[in-house]
Amino acid sequence: VGSLVVAGAQTDACITSTLHGAVARGYGAVLVSDAHTTEDLSEWGGTDPASVISHANLMWSLHAVEGR
């Protein structure tokens, strides 16, 4: 395995942790921009899901991470 394709739930937790963990361990990592989501915590002062997802997509689109 040289790189990971990441999709799933909880963009601000599981997805971000998986991406950072992959990069820290020397793997390439690609975030599928329309295949991750997160819980709406805006009622309790959290950021709305669309903004969390957009931020993750922007940040990971700027990373060119080569695999092993």
Short mmCIF file of C-alpha atoms in Angstrom, two decimals:
data_model
loop_
_atom_site.label_atom_id
_atom_site.label_comp_id
_atom_site.label_asym_id
_atom_site.label_seq_id
_atom_site.Cartn_x
_atom_site.Cartn_y
_atom_site.Cartn_z
CA VAL A 1 0.00 0.00 0.00
CA GLY A 2 1.43 3.34 -1.01
CA SER A 3 -1.52 5.68 -0.70
CA LEU A 4 -5.01 5.91 0.76
CA VAL A 5 -8.24 7.17 -0.74
CA VAL A 6 -10.30 8.55 2.14
CA ALA A 7 -14.08 8.87 2.38
CA GLY A 8 -16.55 8.56 5.25
CA ALA A 9 -18.19 10.36 8.16
CA GLN A 10 -17.15 12.93 10.74
CA THR A 11 -14.95 15.09 8.53
CA ASP A 12 -13.70 17.12 11.49
CA ALA A 13 -12.65 14.04 13.47
CA CYS A 14 -12.27 10.65 11.79
CA ILE A 15 -11.51 11.89 8.29
CA THR A 16 -8.99 14.52 9.39
CA SER A 17 -7.29 12.10 11.80
CA THR A 18 -7.03 9.44 9.11
CA LEU A 19 -5.50 11.88 6.63
CA HIS A 20 -2.99 13.25 9.12
CA GLY A 21 -2.11 9.74 10.31
CA ALA A 22 -1.51 8.55 6.76
CA VAL A 23 0.78 11.47 5.94
CA ALA A 24 2.68 11.13 9.24
CA ARG A 25 3.35 7.48 8.41
CA GLY A 26 4.60 8.23 4.91
CA TYR A 27 1.54 7.26 2.89
CA GLY A 28 0.01 9.28 0.11
CA ALA A 29 -3.51 10.45 0.93
CA VAL A 30 -6.39 11.62 -1.24
CA LEU A 31 -9.64 13.01 0.16
CA VAL A 32 -12.66 12.29 -2.05
CA SER A 33 -14.24 15.75 -1.95
CA ASP A 34 -17.86 14.64 -2.32
CA ALA A 35 -17.66 11.47 -0.22
CA HIS A 36 -17.36 12.70 3.36
CA THR A 37 -19.79 14.32 5.77
CA THR A 38 -20.09 15.52 9.34
CA GLU A 39 -22.64 16.11 12.07
CA ASP A 40 -24.44 19.45 12.35
CA LEU A 41 -23.34 20.98 15.65
CA SER A 42 -24.24 24.57 14.72
CA GLU A 43 -27.13 24.59 17.21
CA TRP A 44 -24.52 24.33 19.98
CA GLY A 45 -22.11 26.89 18.54
CA GLY A 46 -20.20 24.57 16.22
CA THR A 47 -19.40 25.28 12.59
CA ASP A 48 -22.05 24.28 10.07
CA PRO A 49 -21.34 21.05 8.14
CA ALA A 50 -21.00 22.71 4.73
CA SER A 51 -18.21 24.95 6.06
CA VAL A 52 -16.40 22.06 7.75
CA ILE A 53 -16.54 20.02 4.54
CA SER A 54 -15.48 22.96 2.35
CA HIS A 55 -12.55 23.71 4.64
CA ALA A 56 -11.34 20.10 4.58
CA ASN A 57 -11.68 19.96 0.79
CA LEU A 58 -9.69 23.17 0.39
CA MET A 59 -6.94 22.18 2.83
CA TRP A 60 -6.41 18.72 1.35
CA SER A 61 -6.60 19.98 -2.24
CA LEU A 62 -3.50 22.07 -1.46
CA HIS A 63 -1.50 19.05 -0.25
CA ALA A 64 0.39 17.05 -2.84
CA VAL A 65 1.38 14.01 -0.81
CA GLU A 66 3.36 11.37 -2.62
CA GLY A 67 3.01 7.74 -1.60
CA ARG A 68 5.88 5.47 -0.64
#
